[in-house]
Tab-separated table of C-alpha atoms in Angstrom:
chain	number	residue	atom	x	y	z
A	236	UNK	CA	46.270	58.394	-1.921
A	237	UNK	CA	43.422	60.686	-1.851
A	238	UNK	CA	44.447	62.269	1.338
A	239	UNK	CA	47.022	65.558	1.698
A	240	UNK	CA	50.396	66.272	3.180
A	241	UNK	CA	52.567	68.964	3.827
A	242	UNK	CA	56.015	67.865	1.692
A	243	UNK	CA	57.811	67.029	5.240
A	244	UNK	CA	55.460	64.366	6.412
A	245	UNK	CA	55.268	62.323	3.039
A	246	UNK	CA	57.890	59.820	4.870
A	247	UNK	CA	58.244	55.769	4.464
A	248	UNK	CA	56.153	54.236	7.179
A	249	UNK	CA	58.913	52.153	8.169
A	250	UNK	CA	61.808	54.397	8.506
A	251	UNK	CA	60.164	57.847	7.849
A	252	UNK	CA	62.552	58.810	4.572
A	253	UNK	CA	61.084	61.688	3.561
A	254	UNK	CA	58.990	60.821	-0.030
A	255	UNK	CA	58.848	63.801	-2.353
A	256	UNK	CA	60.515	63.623	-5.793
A	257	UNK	CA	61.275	59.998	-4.485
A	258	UNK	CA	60.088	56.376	-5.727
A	259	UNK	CA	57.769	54.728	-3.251
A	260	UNK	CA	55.363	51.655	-3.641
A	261	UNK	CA	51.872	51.346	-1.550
A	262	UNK	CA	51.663	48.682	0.998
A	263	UNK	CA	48.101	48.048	2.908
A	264	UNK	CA	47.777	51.763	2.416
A	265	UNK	CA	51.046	52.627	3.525
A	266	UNK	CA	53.926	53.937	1.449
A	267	UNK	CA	57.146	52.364	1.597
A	268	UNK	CA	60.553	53.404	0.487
A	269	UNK	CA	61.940	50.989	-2.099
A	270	UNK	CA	64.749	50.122	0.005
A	271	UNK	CA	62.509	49.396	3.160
A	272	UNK	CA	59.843	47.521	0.566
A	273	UNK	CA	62.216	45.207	-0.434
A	274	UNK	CA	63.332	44.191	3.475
A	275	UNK	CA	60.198	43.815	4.588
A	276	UNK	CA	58.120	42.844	1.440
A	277	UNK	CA	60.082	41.390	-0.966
A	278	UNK	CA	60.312	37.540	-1.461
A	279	UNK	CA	63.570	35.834	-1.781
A	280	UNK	CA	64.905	34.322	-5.239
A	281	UNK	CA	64.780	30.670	-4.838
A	282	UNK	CA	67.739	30.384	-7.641
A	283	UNK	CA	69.802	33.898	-6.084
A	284	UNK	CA	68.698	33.919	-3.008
A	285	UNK	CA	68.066	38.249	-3.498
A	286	UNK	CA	64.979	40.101	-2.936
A	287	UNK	CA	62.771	40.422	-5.759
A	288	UNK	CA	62.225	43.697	-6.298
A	289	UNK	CA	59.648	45.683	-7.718
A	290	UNK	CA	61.573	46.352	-10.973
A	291	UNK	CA	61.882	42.816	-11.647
A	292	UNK	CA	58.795	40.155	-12.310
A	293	UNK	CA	58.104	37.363	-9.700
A	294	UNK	CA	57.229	34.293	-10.826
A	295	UNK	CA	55.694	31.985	-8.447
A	296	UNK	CA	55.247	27.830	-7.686
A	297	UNK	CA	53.759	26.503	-4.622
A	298	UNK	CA	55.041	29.851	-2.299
A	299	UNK	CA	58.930	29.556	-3.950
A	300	UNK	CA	59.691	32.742	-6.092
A	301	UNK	CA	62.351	33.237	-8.711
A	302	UNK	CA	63.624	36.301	-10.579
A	303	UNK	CA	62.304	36.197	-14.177
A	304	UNK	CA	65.415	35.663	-15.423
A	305	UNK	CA	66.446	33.243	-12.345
A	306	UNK	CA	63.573	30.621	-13.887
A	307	UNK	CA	65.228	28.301	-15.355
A	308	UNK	CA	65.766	24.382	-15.864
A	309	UNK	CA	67.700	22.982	-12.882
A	310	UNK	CA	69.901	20.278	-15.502
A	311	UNK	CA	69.639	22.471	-18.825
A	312	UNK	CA	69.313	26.005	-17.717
A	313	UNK	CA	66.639	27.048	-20.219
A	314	UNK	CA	64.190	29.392	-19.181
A	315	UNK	CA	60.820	28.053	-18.319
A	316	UNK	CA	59.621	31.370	-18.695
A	317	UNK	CA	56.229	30.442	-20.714
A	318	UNK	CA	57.624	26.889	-20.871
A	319	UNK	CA	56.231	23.527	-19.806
A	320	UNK	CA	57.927	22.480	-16.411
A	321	UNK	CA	58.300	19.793	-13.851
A	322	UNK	CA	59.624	19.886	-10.410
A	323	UNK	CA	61.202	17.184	-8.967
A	324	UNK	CA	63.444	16.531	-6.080
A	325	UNK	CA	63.146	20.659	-4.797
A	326	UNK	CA	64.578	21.471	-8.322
A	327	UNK	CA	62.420	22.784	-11.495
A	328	UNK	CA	62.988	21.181	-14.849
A	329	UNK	CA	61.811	21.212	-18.646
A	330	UNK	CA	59.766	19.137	-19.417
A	331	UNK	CA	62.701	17.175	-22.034
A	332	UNK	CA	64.798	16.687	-18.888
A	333	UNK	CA	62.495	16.126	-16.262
A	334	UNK	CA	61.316	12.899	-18.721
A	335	UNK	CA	64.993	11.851	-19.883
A	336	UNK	CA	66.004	11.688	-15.763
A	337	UNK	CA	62.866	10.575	-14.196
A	338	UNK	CA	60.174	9.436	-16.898
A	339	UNK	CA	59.393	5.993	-17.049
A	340	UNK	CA	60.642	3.776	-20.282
A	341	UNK	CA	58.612	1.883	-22.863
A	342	UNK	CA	59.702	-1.912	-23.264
A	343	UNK	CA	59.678	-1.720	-26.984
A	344	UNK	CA	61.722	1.537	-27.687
A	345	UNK	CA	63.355	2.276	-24.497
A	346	UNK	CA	62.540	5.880	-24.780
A	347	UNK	CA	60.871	7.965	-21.875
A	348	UNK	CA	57.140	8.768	-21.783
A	349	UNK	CA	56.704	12.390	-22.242
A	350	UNK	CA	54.254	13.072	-19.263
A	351	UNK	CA	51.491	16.211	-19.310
A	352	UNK	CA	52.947	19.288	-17.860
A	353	UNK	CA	51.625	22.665	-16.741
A	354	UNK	CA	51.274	23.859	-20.082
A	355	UNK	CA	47.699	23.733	-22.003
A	356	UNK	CA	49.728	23.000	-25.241
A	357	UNK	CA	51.272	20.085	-24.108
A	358	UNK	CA	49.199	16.377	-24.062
A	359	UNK	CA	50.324	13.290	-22.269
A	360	UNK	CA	51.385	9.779	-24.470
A	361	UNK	CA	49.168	6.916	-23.902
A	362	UNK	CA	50.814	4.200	-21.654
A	363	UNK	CA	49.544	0.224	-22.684
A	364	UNK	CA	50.490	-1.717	-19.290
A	365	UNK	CA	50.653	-5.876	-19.789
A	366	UNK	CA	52.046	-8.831	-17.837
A	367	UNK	CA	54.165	-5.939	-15.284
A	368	UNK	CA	55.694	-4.133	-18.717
A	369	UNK	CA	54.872	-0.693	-20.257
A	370	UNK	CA	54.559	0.464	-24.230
A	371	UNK	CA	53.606	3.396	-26.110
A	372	UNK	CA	50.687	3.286	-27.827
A	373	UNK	CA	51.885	2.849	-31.622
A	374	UNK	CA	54.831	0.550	-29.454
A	375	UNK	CA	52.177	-2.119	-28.254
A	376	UNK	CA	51.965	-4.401	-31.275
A	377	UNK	CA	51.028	-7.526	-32.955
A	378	UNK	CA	54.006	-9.802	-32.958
A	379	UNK	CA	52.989	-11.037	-36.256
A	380	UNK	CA	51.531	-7.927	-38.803
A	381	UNK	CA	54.257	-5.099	-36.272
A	382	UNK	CA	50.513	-3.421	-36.562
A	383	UNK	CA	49.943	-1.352	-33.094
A	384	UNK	CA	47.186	-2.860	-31.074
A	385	UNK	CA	45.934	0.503	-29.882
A	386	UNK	CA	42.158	-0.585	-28.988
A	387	UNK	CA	41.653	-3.776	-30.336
A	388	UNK	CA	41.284	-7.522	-28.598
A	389	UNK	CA	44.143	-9.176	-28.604
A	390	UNK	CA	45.813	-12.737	-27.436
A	391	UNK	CA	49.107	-13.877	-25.556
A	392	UNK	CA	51.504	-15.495	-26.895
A	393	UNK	CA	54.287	-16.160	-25.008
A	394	UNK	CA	55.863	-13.224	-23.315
A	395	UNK	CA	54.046	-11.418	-26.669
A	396	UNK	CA	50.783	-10.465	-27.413
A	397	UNK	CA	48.866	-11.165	-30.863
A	398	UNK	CA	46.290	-9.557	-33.051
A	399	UNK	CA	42.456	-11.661	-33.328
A	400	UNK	CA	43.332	-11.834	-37.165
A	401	UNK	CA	46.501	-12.738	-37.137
A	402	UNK	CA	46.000	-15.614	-34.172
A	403	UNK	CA	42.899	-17.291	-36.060
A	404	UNK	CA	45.463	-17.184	-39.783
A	405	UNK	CA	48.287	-18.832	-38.126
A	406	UNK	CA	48.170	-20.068	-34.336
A	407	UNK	CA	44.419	-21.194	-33.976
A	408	UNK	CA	42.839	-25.146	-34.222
A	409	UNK	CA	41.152	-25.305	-37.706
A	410	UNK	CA	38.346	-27.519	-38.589
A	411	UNK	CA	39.328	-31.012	-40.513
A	412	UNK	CA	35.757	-30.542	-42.571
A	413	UNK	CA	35.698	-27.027	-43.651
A	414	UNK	CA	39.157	-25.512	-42.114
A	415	UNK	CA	37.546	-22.561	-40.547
A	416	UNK	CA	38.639	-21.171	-37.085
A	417	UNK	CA	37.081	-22.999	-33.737
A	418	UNK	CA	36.711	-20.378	-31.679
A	419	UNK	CA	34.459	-22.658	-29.026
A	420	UNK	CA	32.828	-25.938	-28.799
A	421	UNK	CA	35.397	-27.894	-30.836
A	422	UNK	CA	35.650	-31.789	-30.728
A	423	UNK	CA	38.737	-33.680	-31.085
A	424	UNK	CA	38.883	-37.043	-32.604
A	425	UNK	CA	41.818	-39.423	-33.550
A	426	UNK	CA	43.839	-36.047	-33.055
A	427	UNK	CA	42.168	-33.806	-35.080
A	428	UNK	CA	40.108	-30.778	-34.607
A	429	UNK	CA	36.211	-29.798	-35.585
A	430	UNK	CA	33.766	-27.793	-35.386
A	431	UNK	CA	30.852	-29.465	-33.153
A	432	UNK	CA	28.320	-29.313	-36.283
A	433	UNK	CA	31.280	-30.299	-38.619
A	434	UNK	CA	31.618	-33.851	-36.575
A	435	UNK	CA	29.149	-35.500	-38.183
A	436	UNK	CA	28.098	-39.162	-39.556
A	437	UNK	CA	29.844	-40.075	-42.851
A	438	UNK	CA	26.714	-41.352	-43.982
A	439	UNK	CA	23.605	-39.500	-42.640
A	440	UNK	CA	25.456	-36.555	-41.442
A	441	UNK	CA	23.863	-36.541	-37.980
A	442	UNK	CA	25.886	-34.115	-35.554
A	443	UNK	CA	28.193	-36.837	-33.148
A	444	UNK	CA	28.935	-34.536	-30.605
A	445	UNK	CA	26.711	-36.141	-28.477
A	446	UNK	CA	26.069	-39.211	-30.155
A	447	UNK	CA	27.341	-42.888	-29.880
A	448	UNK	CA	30.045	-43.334	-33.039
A	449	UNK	CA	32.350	-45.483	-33.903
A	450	UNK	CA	34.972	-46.021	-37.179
A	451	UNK	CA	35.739	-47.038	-40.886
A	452	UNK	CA	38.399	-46.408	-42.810
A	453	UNK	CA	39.179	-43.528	-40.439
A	454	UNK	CA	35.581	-42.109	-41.118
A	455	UNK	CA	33.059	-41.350	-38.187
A	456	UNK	CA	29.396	-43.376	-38.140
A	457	UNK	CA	26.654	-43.120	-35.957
A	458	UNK	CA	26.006	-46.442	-34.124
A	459	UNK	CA	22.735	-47.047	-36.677
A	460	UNK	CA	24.407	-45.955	-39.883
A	461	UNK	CA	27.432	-48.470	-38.529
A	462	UNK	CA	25.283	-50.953	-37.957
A	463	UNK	CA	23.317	-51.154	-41.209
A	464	UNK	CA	26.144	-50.883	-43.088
A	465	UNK	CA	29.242	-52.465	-41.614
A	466	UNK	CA	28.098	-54.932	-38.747
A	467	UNK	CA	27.328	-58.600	-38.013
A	468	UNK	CA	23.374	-59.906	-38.096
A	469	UNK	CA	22.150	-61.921	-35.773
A	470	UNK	CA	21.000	-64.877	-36.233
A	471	UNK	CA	17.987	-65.017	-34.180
A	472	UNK	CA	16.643	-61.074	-34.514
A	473	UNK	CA	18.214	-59.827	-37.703
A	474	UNK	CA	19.443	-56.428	-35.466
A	475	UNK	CA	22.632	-55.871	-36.132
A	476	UNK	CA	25.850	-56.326	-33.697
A	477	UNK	CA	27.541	-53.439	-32.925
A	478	UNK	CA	28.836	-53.901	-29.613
A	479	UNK	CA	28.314	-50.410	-28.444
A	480	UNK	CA	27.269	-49.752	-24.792
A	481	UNK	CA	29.640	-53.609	-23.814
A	482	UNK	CA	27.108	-55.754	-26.324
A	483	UNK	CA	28.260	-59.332	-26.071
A	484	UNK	CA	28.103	-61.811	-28.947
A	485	UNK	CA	28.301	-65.648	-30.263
A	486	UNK	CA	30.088	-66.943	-33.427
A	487	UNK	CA	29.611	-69.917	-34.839
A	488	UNK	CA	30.333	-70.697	-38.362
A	489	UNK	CA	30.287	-67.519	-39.799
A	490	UNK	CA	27.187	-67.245	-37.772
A	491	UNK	CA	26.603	-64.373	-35.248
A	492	UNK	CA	24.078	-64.006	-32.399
A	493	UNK	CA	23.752	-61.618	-29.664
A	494	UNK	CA	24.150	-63.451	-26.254
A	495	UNK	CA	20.777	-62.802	-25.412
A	496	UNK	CA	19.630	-64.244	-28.346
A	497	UNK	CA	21.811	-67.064	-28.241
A	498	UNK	CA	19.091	-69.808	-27.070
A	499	UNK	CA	17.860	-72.760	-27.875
A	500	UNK	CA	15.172	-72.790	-31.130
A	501	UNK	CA	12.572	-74.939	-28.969
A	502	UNK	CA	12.860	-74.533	-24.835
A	503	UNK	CA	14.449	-70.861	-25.277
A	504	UNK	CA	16.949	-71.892	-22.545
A	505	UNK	CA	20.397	-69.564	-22.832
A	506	UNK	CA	23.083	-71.474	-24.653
A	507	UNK	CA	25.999	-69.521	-23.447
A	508	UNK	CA	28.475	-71.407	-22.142
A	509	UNK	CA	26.811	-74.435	-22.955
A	510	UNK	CA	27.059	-77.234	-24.857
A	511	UNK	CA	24.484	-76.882	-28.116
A	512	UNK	CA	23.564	-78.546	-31.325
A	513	UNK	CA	23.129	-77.351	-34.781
A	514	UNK	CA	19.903	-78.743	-36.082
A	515	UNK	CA	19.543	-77.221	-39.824
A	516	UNK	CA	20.552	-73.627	-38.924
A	517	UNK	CA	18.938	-73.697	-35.524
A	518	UNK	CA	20.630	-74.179	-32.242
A	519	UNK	CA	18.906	-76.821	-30.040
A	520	UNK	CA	20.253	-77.458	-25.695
A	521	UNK	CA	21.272	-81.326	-25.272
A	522	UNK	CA	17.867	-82.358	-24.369
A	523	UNK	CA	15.628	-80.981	-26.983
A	524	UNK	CA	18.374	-82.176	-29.609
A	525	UNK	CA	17.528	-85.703	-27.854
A	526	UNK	CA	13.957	-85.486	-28.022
């Protein structure tokens, strides 16, 4: 200790044991007899409740102390001596027991997940959480291909989940014109899905979405293709009679006229719901079939 003594006053600064040819350990400059070191210095095994003296190691967690040999796993009793460990519940345990008692459980497997520890070796599983339930990673998977999702978009199904491929092969609408997916914008008509730029006019192909369109033979037309092809002439203007947008119409003979256009041929006076003559194709009121 850089200082001198005579041989009689090398003694134990707590009980003044004389020192020479003895063992002694150095406290805050002090020397201590071992005895006296290990009463006043000494922590307390947490596992054997005895001093831990200076022949022995003293491991340390969170101010509790343990022999070397006292360090070990509360439910196994391996050493954790250079070992990953968890404490839980005032007890120590490895980190195979601390998961089997107190790790949380995947839905799919029912085994624990094996958590990070204080061990640099030693990496944490990745945890999917869905709906309130809990997977390993290569656990979370398509319902359909048993492929884990891991990072890619999936759907619900259910109480399961689906992968985007396997939802648009065999759960999603399909077009009725060219049977690809309809992801958005789809039209339904006489229960049956399309794309919006699929729903077109049999005849022109003009997009119906947004269109006035009625029916033939179970095939869409736009209200002009319709009515050039399929409807009733009038008599009067030629257009044809469609009906759409509450049109109302005459017949006569195999003759058609809007009711507009139902009037008489000379005075132009409305016929509807009159009484009317026929005068060589042309309707004529009462008094200018008279006159």
């Amino acid at each position: 200790m850089e200082q001198n003594y005579h041989k009689d006053h090398l003694a134990c600064h707590n009980c003044d044991k004389k020192l020479v040819a003895c063992r002694y350990i150095l406290k805050e400059e002090n020397p201590y007899c071992i005895p006296c070191y290990q009463e006043q210095f000494a922590h307390n095994c947490e596992e054997c409740k005895k001093p831990i003296g200076p022949d022995y190691k003293d491991l340390s967690y969170k101010d509790r102390h343990w022999h070397e040999f006292c360090f070990k796993c509360f439910e196994c009793q391996k050493s954790l001596v250079d070992q990953p460990f968890a404490p839980k519940n005032e007890n120590i345990f490895c980190s195979d027991c601390h998961d089997d008692k107190f790790a949380a459980r995947c839905d799919g497997c029912e085994k624990p997940f094996r958590g990070v520890f204080r061990h640099p070796d030693v990496a944490g599983m990745k945890k999917f959480e869905y709906r309130g339930k809990q997977w390993h990673e290569e656990c979370f998977c398509c319902m359909v291909c048993k492929e884990p999702i891991r990072n890619k978009s999936f759907i619900p199904r259910d109480q399961d989940v689906v992968c985007v491929p396997c939802y648009e092969d065999q759960f999603a609408q399909k077009c009725s014109k060219c049977s690809g997916v309809i992801n958005k914008g789809g039209v339904a008509y006489k229960n049956q899905p399309w794309h919006k730029e699929c729903f077109t006019c049999t005849n022109c192909s003009k997009e119906l979405a947004k269109e006035k369109f009625t029916s033939r033979d179970e095939k869409p037309f736009c209200a002009s293709c319709y009515g050039d092809l399929f409807a009733k002439k009038c008599c009067r203007c030629s257009n044809a009679i469609t009906g759409f947008g509450g049109t109302k119409f005459i017949s006569f003979e195999d003759r058609n006229w809007h009711s507009d256009c139902f009037v008489c041929s000379k005075c132009e006076a409305s016929m509807v719901g009159r009484g009317f003559l026929m005068n060589e194709g042309s309707v004529l009121c009462p008094d200018c079939g008279r006159s």
